[in-house]
Coordinates of C-alpha atoms in Angstrom, one line a residue:
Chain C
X1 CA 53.0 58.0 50.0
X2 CA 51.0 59.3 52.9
X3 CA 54.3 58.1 54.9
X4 CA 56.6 58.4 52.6
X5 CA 58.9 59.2 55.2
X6 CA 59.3 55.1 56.4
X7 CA 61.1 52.9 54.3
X8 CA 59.1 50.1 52.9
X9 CA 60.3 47.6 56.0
X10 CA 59.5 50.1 58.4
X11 CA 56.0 50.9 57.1
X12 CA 55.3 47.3 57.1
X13 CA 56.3 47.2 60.3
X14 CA 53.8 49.9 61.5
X15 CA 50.8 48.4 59.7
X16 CA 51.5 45.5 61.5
X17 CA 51.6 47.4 64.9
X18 CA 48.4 49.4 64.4
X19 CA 46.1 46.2 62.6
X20 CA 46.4 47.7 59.6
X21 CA 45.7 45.0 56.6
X22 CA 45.9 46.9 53.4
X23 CA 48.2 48.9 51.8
X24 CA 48.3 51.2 48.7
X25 CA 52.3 51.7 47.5
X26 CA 53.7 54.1 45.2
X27 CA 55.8 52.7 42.1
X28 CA 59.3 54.6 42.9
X29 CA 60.1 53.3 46.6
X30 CA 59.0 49.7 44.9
X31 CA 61.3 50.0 42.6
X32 CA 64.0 51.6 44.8
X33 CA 63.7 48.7 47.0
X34 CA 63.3 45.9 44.3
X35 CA 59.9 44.6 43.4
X36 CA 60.5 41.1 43.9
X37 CA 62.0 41.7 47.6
X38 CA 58.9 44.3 48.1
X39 CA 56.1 41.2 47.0
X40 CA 57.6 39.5 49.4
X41 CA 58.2 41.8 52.0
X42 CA 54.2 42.4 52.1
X43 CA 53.4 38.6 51.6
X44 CA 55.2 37.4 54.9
X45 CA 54.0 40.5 56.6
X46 CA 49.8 39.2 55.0
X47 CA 49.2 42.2 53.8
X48 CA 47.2 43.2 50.9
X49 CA 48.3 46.0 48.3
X50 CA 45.1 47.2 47.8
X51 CA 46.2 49.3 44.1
X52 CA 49.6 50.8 42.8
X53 CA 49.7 54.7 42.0
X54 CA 50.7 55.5 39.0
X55 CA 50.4 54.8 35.1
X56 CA 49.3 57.0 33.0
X57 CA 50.6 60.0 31.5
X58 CA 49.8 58.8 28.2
X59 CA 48.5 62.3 26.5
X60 CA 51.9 63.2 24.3
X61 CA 52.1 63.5 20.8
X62 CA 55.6 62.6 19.9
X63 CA 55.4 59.1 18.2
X64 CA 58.3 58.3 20.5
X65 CA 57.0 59.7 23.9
X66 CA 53.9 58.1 23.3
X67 CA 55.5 54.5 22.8
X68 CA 57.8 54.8 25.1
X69 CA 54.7 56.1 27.6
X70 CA 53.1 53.0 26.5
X71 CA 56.1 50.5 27.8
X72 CA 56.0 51.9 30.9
X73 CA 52.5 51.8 31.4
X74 CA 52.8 47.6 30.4
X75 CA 55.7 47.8 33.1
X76 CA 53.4 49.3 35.7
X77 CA 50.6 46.7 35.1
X78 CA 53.4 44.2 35.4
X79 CA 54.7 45.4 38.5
X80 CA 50.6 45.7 39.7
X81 CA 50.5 42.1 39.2
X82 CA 53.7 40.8 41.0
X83 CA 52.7 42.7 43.8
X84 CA 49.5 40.9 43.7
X85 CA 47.4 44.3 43.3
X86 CA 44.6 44.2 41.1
X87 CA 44.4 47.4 40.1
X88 CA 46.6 50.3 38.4
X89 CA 46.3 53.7 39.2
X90 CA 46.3 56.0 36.3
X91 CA 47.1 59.6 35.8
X92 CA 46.5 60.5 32.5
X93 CA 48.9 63.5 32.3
X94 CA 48.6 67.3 31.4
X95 CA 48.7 69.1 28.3
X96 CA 52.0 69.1 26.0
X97 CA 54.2 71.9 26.6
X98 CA 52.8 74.6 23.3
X99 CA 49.5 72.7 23.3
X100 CA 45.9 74.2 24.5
X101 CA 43.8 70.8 23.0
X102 CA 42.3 69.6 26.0
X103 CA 39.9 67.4 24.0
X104 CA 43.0 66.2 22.1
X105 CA 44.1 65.3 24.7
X106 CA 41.8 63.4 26.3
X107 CA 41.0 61.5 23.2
X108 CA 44.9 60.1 22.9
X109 CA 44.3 58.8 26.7
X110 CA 42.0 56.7 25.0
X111 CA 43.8 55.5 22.1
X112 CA 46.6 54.8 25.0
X113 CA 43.8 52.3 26.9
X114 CA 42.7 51.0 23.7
X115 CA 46.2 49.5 23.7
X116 CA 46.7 49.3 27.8
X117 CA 43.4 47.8 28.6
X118 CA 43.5 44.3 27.1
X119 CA 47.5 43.6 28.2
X120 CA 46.2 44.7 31.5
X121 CA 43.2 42.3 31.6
X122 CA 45.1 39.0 30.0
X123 CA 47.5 40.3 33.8
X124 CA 44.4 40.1 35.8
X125 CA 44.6 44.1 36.6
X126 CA 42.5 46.7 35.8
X127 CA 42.9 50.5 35.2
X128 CA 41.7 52.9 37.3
X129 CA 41.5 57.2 35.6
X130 CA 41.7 59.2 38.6
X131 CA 40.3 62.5 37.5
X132 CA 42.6 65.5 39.5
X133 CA 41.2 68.3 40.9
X134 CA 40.7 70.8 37.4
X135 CA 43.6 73.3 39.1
X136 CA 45.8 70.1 38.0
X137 CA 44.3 70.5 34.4
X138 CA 47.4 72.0 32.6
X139 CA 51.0 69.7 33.7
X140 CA 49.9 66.9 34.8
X141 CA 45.8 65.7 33.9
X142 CA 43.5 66.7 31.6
X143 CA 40.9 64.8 33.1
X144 CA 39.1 66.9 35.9
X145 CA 36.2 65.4 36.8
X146 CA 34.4 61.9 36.6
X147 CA 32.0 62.4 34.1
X148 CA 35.0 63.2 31.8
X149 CA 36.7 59.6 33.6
X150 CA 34.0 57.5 32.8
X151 CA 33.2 59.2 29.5
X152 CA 36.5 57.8 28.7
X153 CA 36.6 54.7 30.9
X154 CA 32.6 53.5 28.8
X155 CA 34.7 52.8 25.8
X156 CA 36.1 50.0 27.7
X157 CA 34.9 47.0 29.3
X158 CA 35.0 47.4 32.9
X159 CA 37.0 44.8 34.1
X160 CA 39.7 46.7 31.7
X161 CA 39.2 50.6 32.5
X162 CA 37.4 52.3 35.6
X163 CA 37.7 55.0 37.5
X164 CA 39.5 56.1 40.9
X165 CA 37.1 58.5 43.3
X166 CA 39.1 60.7 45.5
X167 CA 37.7 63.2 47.7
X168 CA 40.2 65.7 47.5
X169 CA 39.8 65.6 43.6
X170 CA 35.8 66.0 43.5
X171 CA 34.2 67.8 46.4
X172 CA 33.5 70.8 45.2
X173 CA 31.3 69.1 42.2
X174 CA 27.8 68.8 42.5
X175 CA 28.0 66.7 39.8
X176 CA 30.0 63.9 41.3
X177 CA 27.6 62.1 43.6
X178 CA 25.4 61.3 39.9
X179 CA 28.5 60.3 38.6
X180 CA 30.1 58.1 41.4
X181 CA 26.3 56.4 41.3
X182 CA 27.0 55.8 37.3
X183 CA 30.3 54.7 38.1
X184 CA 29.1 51.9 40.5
X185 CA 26.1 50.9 38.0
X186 CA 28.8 49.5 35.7
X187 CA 30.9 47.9 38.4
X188 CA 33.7 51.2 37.4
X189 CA 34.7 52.4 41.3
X190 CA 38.1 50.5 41.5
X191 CA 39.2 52.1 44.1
X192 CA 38.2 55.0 46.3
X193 CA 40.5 57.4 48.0
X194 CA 41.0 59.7 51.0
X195 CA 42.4 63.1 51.2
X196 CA 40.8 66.4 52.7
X197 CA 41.0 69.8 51.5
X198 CA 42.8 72.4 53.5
X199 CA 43.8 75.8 52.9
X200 CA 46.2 77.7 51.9
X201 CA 47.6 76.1 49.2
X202 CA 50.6 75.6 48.9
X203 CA 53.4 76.4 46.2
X204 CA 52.6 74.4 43.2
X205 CA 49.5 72.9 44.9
X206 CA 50.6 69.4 44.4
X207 CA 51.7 68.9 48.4
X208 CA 48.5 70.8 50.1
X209 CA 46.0 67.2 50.6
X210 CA 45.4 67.8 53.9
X211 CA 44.7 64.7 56.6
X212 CA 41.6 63.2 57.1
X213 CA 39.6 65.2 59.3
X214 CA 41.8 69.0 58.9
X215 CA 39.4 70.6 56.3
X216 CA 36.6 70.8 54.4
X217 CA 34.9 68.0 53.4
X218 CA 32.5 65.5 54.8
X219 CA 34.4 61.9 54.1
X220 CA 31.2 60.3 55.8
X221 CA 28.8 62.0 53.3
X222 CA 31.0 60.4 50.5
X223 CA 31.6 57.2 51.5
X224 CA 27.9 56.7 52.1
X225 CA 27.9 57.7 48.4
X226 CA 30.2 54.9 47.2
X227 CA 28.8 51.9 49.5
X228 CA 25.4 53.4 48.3
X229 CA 26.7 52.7 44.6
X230 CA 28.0 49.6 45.6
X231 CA 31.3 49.5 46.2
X232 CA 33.0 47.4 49.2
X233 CA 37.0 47.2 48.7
X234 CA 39.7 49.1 50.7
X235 CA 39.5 52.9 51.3
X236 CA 42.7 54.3 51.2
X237 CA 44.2 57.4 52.2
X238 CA 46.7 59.5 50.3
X239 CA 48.0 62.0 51.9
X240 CA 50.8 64.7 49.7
X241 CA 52.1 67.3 52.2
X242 CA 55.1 68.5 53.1
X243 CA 54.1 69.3 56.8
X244 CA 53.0 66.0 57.2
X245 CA 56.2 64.2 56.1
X246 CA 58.4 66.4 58.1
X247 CA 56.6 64.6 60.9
X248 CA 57.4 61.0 62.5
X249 CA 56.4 58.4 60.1
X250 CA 55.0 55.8 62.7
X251 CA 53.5 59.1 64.2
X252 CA 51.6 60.2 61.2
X253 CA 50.6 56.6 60.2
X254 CA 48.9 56.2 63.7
X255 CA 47.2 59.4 63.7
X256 CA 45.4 58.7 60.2
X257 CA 44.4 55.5 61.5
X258 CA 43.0 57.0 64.2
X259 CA 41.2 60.0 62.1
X260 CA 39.9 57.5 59.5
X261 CA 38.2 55.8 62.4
X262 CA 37.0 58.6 63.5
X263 CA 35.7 60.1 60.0
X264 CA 35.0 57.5 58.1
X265 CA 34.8 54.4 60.0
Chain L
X1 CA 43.6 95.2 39.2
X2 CA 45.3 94.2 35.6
X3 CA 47.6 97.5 36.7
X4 CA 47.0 98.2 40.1
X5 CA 50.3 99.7 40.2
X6 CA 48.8 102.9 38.6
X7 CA 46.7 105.2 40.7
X8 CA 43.1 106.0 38.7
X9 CA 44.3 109.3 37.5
X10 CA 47.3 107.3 35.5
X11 CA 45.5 104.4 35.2
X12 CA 42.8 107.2 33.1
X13 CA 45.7 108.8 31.4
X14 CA 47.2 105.5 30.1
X15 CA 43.5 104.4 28.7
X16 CA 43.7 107.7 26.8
X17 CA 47.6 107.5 25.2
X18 CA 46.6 103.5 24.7
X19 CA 43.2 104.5 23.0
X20 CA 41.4 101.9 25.5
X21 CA 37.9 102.9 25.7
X22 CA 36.6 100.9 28.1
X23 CA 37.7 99.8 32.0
X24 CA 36.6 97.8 34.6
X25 CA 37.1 98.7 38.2
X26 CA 37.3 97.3 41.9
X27 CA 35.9 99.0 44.7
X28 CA 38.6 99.4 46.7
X29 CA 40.8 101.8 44.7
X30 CA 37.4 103.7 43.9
X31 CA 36.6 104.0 47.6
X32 CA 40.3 105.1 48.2
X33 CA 40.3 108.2 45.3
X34 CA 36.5 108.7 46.8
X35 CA 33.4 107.3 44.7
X36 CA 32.3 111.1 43.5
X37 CA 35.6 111.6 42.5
X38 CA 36.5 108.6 40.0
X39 CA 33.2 109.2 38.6
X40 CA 34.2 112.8 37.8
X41 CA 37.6 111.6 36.5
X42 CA 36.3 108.4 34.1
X43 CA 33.4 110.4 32.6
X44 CA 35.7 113.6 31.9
X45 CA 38.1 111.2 29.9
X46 CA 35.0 109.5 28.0
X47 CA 36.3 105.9 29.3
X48 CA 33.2 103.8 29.9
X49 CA 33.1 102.2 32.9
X50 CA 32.3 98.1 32.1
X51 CA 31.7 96.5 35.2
X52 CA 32.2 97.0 39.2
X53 CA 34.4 94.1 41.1
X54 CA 32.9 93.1 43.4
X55 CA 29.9 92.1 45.8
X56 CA 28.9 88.8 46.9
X57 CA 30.6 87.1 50.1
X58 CA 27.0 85.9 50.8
X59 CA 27.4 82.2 52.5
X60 CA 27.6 83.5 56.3
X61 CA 25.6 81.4 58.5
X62 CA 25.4 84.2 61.8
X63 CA 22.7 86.8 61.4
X64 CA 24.5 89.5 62.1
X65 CA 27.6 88.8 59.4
X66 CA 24.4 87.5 56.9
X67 CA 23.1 91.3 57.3
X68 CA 26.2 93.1 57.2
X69 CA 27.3 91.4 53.8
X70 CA 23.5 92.4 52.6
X71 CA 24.3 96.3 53.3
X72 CA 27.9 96.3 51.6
X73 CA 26.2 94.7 48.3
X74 CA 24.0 97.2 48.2
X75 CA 26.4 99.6 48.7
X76 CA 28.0 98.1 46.5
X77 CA 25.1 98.6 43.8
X78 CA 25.2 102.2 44.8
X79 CA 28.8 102.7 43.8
X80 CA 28.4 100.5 40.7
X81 CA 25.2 102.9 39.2
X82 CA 26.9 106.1 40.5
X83 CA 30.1 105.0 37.8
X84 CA 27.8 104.6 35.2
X85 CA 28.2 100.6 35.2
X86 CA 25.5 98.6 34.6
X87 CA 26.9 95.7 36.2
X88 CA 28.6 94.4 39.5
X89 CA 30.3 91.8 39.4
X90 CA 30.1 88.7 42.5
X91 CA 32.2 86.6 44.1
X92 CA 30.0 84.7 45.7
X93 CA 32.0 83.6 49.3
X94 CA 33.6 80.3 50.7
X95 CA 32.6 78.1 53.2
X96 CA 31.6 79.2 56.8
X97 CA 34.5 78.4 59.3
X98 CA 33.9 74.7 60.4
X99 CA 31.0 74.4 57.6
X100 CA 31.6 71.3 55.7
X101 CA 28.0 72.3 53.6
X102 CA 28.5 73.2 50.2
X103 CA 25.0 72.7 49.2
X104 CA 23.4 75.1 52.2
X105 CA 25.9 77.7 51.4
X106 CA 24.8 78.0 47.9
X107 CA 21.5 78.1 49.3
X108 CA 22.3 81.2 51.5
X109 CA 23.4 82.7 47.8
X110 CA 20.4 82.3 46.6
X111 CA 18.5 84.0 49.7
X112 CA 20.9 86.7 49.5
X113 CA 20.3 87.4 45.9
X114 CA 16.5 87.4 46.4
X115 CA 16.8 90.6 48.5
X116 CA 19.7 92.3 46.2
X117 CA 18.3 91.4 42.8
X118 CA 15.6 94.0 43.1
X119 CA 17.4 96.4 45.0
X120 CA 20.1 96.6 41.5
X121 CA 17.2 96.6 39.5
X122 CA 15.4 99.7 40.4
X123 CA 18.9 101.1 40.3
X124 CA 19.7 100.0 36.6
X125 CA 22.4 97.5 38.1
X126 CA 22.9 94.2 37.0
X127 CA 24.2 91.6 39.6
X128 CA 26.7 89.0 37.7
X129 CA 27.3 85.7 39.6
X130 CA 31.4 84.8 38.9
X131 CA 32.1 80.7 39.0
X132 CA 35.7 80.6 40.4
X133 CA 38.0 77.9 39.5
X134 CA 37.0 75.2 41.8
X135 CA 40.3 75.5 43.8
X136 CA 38.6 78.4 45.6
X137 CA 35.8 76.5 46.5
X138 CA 36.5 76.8 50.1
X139 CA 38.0 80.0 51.1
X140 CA 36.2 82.5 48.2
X141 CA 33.9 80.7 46.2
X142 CA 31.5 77.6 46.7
X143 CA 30.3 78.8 43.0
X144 CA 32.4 76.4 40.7
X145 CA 30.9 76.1 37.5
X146 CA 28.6 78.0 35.0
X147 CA 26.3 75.2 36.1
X148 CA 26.0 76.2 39.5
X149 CA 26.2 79.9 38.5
X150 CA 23.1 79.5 35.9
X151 CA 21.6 77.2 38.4
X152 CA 21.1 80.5 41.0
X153 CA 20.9 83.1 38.3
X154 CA 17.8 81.4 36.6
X155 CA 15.5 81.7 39.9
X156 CA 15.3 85.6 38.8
X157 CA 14.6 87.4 36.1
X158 CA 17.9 88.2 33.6
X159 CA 17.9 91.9 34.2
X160 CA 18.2 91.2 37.7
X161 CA 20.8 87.9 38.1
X162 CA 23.2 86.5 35.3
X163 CA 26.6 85.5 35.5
X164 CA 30.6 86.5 34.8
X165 CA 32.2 84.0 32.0
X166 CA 36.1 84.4 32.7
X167 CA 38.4 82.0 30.9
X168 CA 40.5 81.2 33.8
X169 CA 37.9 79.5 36.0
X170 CA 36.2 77.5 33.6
X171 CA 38.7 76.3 30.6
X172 CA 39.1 72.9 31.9
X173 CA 35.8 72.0 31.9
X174 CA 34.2 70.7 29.3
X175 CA 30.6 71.4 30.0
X176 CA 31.1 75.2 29.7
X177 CA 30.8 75.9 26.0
X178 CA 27.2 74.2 26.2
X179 CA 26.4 76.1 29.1
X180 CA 27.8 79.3 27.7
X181 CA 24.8 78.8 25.0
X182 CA 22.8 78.5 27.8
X183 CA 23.8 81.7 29.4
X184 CA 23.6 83.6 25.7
X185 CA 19.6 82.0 25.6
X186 CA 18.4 83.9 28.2
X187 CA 20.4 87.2 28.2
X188 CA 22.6 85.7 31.6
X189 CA 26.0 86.6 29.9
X190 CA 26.4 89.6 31.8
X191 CA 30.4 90.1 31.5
X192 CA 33.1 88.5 29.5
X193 CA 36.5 88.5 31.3
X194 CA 39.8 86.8 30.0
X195 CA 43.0 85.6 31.8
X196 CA 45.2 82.5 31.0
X197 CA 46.4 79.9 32.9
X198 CA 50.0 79.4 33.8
X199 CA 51.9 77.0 36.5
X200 CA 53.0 76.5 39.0
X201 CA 50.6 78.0 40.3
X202 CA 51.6 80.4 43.1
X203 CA 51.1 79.5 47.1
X204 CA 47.5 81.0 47.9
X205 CA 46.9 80.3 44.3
X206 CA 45.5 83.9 44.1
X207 CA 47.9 85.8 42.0
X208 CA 48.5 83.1 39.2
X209 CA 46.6 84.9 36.6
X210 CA 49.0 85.1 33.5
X211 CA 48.9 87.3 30.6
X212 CA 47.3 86.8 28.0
X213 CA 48.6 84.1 25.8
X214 CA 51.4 83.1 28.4
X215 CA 49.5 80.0 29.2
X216 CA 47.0 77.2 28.4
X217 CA 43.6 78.7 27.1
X218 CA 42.8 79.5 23.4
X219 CA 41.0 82.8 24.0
X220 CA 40.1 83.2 20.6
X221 CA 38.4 79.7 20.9
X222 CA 36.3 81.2 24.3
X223 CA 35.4 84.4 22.6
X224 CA 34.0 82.3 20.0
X225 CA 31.8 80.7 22.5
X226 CA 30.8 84.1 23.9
X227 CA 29.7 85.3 20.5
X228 CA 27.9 82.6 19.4
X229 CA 25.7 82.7 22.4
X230 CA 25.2 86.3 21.3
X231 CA 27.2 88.5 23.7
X232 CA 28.4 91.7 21.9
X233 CA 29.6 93.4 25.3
X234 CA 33.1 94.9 26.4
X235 CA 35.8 92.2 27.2
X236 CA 37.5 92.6 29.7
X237 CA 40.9 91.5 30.6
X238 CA 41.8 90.7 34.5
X239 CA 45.2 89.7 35.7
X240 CA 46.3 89.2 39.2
X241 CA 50.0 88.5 39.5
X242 CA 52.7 89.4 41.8
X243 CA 55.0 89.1 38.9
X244 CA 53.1 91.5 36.9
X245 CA 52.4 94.1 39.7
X246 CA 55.9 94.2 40.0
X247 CA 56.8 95.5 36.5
X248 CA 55.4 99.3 35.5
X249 CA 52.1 100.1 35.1
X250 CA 52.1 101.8 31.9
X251 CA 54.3 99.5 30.1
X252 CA 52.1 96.2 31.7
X253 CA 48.7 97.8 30.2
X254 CA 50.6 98.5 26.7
X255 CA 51.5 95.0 26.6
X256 CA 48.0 93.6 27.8
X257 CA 46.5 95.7 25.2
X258 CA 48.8 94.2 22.7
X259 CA 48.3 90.7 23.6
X260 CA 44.5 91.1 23.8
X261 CA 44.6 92.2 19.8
X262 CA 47.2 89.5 19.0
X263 CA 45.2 86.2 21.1
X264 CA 41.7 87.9 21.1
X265 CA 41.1 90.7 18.6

C-alpha cells in the first residue's frame, strides 16, 4: 500500500531493482489482479510476502454480518496461505453504527478468533490484532492499544492469535514498550510495522502516516524494543498518504528504502 | 468556546434566560472584554465561574521560551483567582520542533509545575493537568492518558496539582474508569468536562468535538465513573466545532443545555 500507485508487476519489478526481498500486499490489488497469477508473480520474482493486511472487522452484531464477516475472514487466511504468507493482518473493526459498547465489542472479536484461530492454524497462518491509534476507536477498531491486543490475543495459543506493533499506532503510549516486551515473552510479535507521525492531520485521518523519517518518532528507539523482546522477521513499512501516492511509485519506493536504512537499519 | 459566537455580555444574558448557573471560560475572550471587566459582568449576573482554560504549553526546551511559558501561567493563575475560579485548567504542550522525546518533555512538565503549583496555591488556584486524546500527542499534548496525568499530579500535593477528566480524550481507553477511582482517592479530580466523539474527524482534528449525544460515548456511563470516585463538582460541557460555531449562539447553548439533561442529567 505504501506504493499503491504501481501495479503489482511493476512493484515487483522495483523490489527487484532496489534488493528489496520482502513484501507486505494488501488483499484488494491481489484480488484485482488474481491471486493465483499474483503467487506466482512473487515466486519467479523470490520474493517473500512477509504478511497480508487485512481480516478482521469481526465486531458486528447482526447474526448475518457476523457470519458473513467470518467467511471472509476464512477467505483471507486462504488467500494468506496461497501466497505463502504466514501471517494475517487483522483489523478488528469499529463500533456498530447506534452502539457505544466498546467492551462488547471487543469481547465478539474474540468469539470471532475463537472460530478464526484454529481454521487459520490447520492453514499454517497466524493472526495478527493490530491495535489503531485510539483516534481510530469509533469506525473502524476498538482495539487501541496492545495491552487491550494481547489481552485478547492470551486467550489463544500463539501460534493462532498475536499481535501486530506499528509505530504509528503506539508511540505516544508509555505503556507500550512493557507491553511489546510481554508480547515477545509469549512469542505474540508477528509482525512489526513502520509508519511515522506527522502533522496536520488530514481529513478523516486515515491518509496522514507519514514516511519514515518526516515526524515524530524514534523508529530506532522502537526497534531496539522489539529485537530486545525477541523478534527477528521482516520490518515493514506502511505508508497511507495521499501526498505520497500522488508521487512516482518507483520514486517513493526508492526513497523509503533509502529512509529505512537510514532510520532503522 | 461551546458558543464562542456570543460575545460575554450575551454569552451572560443567555446563562440567565437558560437558568445555567455555572460557566467555564477561556482566556482569550476574557483578555479581549478586559479581565476586571468580565469579572464585574459574571459576578453581577450571579453565574459562577467553574474553571479557567487554559495554562500549560510547558515542554520548551530553550530557556528563554521555558521562562516565558512560566510568566503566562502565572498570569494565567492571576486571571483565574481574580474570576472567582478555583481552578485553571492545562494543556500541557506538544513536542519541541525536531524533539522526538516524549519522555523528557513530560519531564519539563513536571519542572514547570513545581514552580507553578505553589504560586496557584497561595492564590487559592488549583492547577488541573488535561490528558488530550492521544492524536495530539505531538503538536498540543504529550499528556495522553489519566495515567500520565496522575503520574505528574501525584508528585504535589492535591490542592496544588490534579487533573481535567473530559470524555472525549479518554473514552477509548479502557484503563480510565480505574484510574478515575484513582483520581477521586486523592482529591485529583479537579474538573469534569463532557464532549462526544463523532467522525470523520475533521483535518487538524481540532474542531471535531460533537454535541452531546451525536456520537460514541455513554456520558451517563462516565458521569457515573466521576461520582463514584466522589466528584460532586460543576460539569462542564466543551464543544469545539466549526459546524457548531456556525449556527447561532443562543439557539446552540439551548440545545447543549438540552442535551446535557437528556444524555447526562
Amino acid at each position: 500500500m505504501t506504493v499503491k500507485q504501481l501495479s503489482l508487476p511493476e512493484l515487483v519489478e522495483a523490489c527487484g531493482q532496489l534488493g528489496v526481498v520482502n513484501v507486505g500486499l494488501w488483499r484488494e490489488p491481489v484480488q484485482a489482479y488474481g491471486l493465483e497469477a499474483t503467487a506466482k508473480l512473487v515466486r519467479d520474482a523470490g520474493l517473500t510476502v512477509t504478511t497480508l493486511c487485512r481480516g478482521g472487522f469481526l465486531t458486528a452484531i447482526d447474526p448475518a454480518e457476523r457470519a458473513g464477516a467470518l467467511d471472509d475472514n476464512r477467505r483471507a487466511v486462504d488467500e494468506a496461505a496461497a501466497l505463502g504468507t504466514d501471517t494475517l493482518v487483522l483489523v478488528s473493526g469499529g463500533l456498530p453504527a447506534g452502539s457505544k459498547d466498546l467492551h462488547g465489542a471487543r469481547e465478539r472479536i474474540a468469539d470471532a478468533l475463537a472460530v478464526l484461530g484454529p481454521y487459520a492454524e490447520e492453514r499454517g497462518v497466524k493472526l495478527a490484532i493490530e491495535p489503531l491509534h485510539p483516534m481510530f476507536a469509533s469506525d473502524r477498531c476498538v482495539v487501541s492499544t496492545l495491552a487491550q491486543a494481547l489481552d485478547l490475543a492470551e486467550r489463544f495459543p500463539a501460534r493462532q492469535v498475536g499481535v501486530t506493533v506499528d509505530t504509528y499506532h503506539i508511540w505516544w503510549d508509555d505503556n507500550a514498550p512493557a507491553q511489546i516486551a510481554r508480547a515477545g515473552a509469549s512469542g505474540r510479535i508477528h509482525t512489526f510495522q513502520l509508519a511515522d507521525w506527522t502533522t496536520p492531520l488530514p481529513e478523516g485521518v486515515l491518509n496522514g502516516r507519514g514516511q519514515i523519517g518526516d515526524g515524530s518518532i524514534d523508529m530506532r528507539e522502537w526497534k531496539g524494543y522489539v529485537e530486545a523482546a525477541g523478534y527477528a522477521g521482516a520490518i515493514e513499512v506502511e505508508l497511507f498518504n495521499d501526498q505520497l501516492w500522488a508521487r512516482d511509485g518507483r520514486e517513493l519506493l526508492a526513497e523509503t528504502a533509502a529512509r529505512f536504512v537510514e532510520h532503522a537499519g
